[in-house]
Coordinates of C-alpha atoms and ligand atoms in Angstrom, one line a residue:
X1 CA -24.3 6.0 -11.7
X2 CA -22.3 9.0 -11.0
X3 CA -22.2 8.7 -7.5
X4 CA -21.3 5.3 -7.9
X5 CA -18.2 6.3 -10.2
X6 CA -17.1 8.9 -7.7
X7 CA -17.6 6.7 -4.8
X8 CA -15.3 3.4 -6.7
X9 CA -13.1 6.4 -7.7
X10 CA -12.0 7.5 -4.0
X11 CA -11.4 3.9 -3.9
X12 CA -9.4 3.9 -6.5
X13 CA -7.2 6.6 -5.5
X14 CA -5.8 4.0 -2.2
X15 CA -2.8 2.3 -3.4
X16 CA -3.5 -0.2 -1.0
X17 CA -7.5 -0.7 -1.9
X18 CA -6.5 -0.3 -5.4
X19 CA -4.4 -3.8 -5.3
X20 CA -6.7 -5.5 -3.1
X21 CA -9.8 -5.0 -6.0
X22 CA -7.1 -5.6 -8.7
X23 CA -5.7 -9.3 -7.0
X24 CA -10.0 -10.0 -6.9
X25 CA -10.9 -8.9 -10.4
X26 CA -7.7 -8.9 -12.5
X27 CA -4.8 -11.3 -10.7
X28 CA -2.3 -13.1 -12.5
X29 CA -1.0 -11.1 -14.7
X30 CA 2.0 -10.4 -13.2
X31 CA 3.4 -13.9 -13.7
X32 CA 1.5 -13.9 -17.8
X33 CA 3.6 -10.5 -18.4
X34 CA 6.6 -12.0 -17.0
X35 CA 6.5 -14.7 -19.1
X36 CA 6.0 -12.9 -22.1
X37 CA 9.1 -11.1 -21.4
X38 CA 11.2 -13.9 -20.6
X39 CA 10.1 -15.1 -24.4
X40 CA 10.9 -11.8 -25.8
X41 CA 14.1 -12.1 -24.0
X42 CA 13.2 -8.4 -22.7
X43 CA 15.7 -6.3 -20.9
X44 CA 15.4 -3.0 -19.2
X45 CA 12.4 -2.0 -18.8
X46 CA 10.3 1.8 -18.9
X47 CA 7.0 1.2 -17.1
X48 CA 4.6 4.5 -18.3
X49 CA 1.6 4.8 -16.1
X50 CA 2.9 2.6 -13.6
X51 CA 0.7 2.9 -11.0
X52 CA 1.1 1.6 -7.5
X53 CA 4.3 -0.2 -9.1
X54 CA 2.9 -3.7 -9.0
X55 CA 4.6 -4.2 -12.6
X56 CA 8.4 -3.6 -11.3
X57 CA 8.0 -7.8 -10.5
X58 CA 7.9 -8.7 -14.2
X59 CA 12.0 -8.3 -14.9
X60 CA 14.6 -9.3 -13.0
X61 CA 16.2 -6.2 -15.1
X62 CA 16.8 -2.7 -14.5
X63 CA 13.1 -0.9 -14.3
X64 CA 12.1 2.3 -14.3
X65 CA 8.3 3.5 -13.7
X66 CA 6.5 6.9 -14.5
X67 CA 3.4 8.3 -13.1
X68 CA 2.0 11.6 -12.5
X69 CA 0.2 10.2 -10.1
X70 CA 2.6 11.8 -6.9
X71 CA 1.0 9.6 -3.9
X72 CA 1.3 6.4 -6.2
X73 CA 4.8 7.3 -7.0
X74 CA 5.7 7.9 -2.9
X75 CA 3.8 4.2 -2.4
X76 CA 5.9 2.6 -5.1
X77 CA 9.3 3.8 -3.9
X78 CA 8.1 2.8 -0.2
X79 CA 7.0 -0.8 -1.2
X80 CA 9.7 -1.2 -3.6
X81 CA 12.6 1.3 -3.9
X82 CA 14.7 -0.5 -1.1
X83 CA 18.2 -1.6 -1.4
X84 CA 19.5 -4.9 -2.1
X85 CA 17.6 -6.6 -5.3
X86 CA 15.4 -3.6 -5.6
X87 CA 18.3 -0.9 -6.6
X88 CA 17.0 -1.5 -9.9
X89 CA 13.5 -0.9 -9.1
X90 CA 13.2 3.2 -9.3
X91 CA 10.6 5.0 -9.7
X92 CA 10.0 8.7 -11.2
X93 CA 6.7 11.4 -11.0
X94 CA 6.2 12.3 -14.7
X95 CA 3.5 12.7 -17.1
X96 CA 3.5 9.9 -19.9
X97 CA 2.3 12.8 -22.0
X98 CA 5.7 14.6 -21.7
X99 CA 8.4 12.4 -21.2
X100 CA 11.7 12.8 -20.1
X101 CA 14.1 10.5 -19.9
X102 CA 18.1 10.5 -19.9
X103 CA 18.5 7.0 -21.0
X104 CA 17.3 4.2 -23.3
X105 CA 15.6 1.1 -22.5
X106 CA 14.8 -2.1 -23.9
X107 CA 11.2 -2.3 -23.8
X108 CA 9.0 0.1 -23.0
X109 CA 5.5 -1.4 -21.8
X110 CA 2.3 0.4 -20.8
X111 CA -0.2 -1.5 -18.9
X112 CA -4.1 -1.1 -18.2
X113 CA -3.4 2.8 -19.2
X114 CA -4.0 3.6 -22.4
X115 CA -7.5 3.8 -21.6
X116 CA -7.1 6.4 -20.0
X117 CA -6.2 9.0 -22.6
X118 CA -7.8 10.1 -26.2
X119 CA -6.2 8.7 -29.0
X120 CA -4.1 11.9 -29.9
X121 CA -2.9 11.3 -26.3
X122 CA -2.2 7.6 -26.9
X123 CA 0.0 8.5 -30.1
X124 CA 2.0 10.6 -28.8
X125 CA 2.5 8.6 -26.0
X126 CA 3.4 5.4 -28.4
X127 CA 5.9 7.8 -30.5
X128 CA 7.7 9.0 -27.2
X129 CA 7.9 5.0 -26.2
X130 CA 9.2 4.1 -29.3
X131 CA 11.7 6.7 -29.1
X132 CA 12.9 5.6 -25.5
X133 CA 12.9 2.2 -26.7
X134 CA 15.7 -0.1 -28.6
X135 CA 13.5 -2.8 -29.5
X136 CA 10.1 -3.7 -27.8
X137 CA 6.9 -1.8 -27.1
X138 CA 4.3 -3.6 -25.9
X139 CA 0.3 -2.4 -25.1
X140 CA -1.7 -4.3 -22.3
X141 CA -5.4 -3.2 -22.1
X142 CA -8.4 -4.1 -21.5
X143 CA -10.3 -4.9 -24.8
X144 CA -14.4 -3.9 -24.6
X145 CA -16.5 -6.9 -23.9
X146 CA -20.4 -7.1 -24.8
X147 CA -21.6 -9.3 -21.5
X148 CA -23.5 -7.6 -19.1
X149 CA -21.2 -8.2 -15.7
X150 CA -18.2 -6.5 -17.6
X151 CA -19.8 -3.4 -19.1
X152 CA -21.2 -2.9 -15.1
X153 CA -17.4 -3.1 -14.3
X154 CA -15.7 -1.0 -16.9
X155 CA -18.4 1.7 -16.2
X156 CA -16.8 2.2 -13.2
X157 CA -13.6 2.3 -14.1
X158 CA -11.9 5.9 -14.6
X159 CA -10.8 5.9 -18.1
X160 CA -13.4 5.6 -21.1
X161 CA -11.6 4.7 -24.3
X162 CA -11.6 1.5 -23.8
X163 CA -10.3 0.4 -27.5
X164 CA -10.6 -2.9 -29.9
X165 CA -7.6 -4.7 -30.9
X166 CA -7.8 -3.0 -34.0
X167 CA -8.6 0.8 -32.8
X168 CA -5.6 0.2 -31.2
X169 CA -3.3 -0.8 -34.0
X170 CA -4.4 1.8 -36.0
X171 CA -3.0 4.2 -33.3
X172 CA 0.1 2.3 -33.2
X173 CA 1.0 2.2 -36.7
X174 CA 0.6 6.1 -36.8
X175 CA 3.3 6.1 -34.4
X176 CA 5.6 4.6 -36.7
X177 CA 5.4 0.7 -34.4
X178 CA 4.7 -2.5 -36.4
X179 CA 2.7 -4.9 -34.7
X180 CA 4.4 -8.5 -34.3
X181 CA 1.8 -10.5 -32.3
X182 CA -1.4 -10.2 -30.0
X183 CA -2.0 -11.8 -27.4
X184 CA -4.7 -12.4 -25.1
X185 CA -5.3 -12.4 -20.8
X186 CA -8.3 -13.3 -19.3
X187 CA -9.1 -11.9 -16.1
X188 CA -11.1 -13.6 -13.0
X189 CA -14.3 -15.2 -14.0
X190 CA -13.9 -13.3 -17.5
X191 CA -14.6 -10.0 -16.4
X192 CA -12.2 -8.3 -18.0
X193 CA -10.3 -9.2 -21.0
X194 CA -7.0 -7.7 -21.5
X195 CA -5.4 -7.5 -25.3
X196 CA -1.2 -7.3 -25.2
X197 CA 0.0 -5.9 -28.5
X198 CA 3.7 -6.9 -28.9
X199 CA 5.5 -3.8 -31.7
X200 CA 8.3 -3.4 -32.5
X201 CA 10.0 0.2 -34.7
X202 CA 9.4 0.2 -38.4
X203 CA 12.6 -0.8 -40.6
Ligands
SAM301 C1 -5.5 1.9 -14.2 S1 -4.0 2.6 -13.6 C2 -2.9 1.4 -14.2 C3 -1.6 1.5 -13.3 C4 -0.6 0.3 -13.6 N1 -0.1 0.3 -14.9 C5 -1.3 -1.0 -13.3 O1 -1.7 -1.7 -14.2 O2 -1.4 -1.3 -12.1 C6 -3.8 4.0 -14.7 C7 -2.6 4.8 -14.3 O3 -2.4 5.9 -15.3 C8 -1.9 7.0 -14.6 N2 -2.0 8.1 -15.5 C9 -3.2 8.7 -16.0 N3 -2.9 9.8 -16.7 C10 -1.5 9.9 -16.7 C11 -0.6 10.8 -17.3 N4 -1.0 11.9 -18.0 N5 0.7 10.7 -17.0 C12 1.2 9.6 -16.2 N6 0.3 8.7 -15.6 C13 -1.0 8.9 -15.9 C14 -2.7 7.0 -13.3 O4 -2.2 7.8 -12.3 C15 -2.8 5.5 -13.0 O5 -1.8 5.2 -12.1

């Protein structure tokens, strides 16, 4: 099994093979996260863990993402750190554990990440977001699933703390967030299932 992790990991590590095994296993979820921020009325947005920046298409709005991830960050600023339209795509090499930022943002979102990181990790990452943040934080993961097809899948993947729903409001609400409402994605064939918590700051 460890040969097969490393081998899916070197995979992982191509932006461009990276997308191609994400449209497969996990599409769509571009256009469900855009429409959950067009209900939220959502404006700027802070992307943490961005990736290979295929979330900078959910807002029309100003977006910045954050990865520490350098070669991810040069592919995302290639692909879509142009001119015109995409001026207010931008894109910024940082760790989500320490961040930086000179501004304020709307919502803050974190998508497919927060399995990657222990939970001491995860609330420190939460209280820095809901710092960052005016109004919205929201949580996208993928939610452990008992069928054997998925557990095959999220063996491979490289983070292991995949969390319940609930696991994961408990490290929310130690960051001082209040959850307002979960919803649910369903990737291809069922695969994966991805939880999106929806918080907002306490008071
Ligand atoms: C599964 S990918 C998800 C990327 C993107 N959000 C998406 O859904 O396409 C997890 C991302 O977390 C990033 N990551 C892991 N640890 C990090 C850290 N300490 N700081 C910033 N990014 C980190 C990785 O580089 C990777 O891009």
């Amino acid at each position: 099994m460890a040969d097969r992790r490393n081998f899916f990991h070197d995979i992982l590590n191509n932006p461009r093979l990276f997308l191609f095994i994400r449209a497969i296993l996990d599409g769509g979820q571009v256009r469900y996260l855009k429409g959950l921020l067009e209900e939220y009325r959502a404006g700027s947005i802070l992307d943490v863990a961005c990736g290979c920046g295929t979330f900078c298409r959910i807002t029309p709005h100003e977006y910045l993402g954050v990865d520490y991830n350098e070669a991810f960050i040069s592919f995302c600023r290639r692909k879509y750190g142009g001119g015109g339209r995409e001026r207010k795509k931008r894109f910024v090499v940082m760790d989500a554990t320490d961040m930086k930022t000179d501004r304020r943002f709307d919502t803050a979102v974190i998508i497919n990440s927060i399995h990657h990181f222990p939970d001491d990790e995860v609330v420190s990452i939460f209280t820095s977001m809901r710092d960052i943040t005016e109004r919205l934080v929201i949580v996208h993961d993928a939610v452990p699933r008992k069928n054997p097809v998925s557990r095959f899948f999220y063996r491979l993947d490289r983070g292991t703390h995949f969390r319940t729903v609930e696991e994961q409001k408990s490290l929310i609400a130690r960051a001082g967030l209040v959850v307002q409402d979960v919803r649910y994605f369903k990737g291809t064939a069922g695969i994966y299932l991805h939880s999106t918590v929806i918080c907002t700051k306490k008071g």
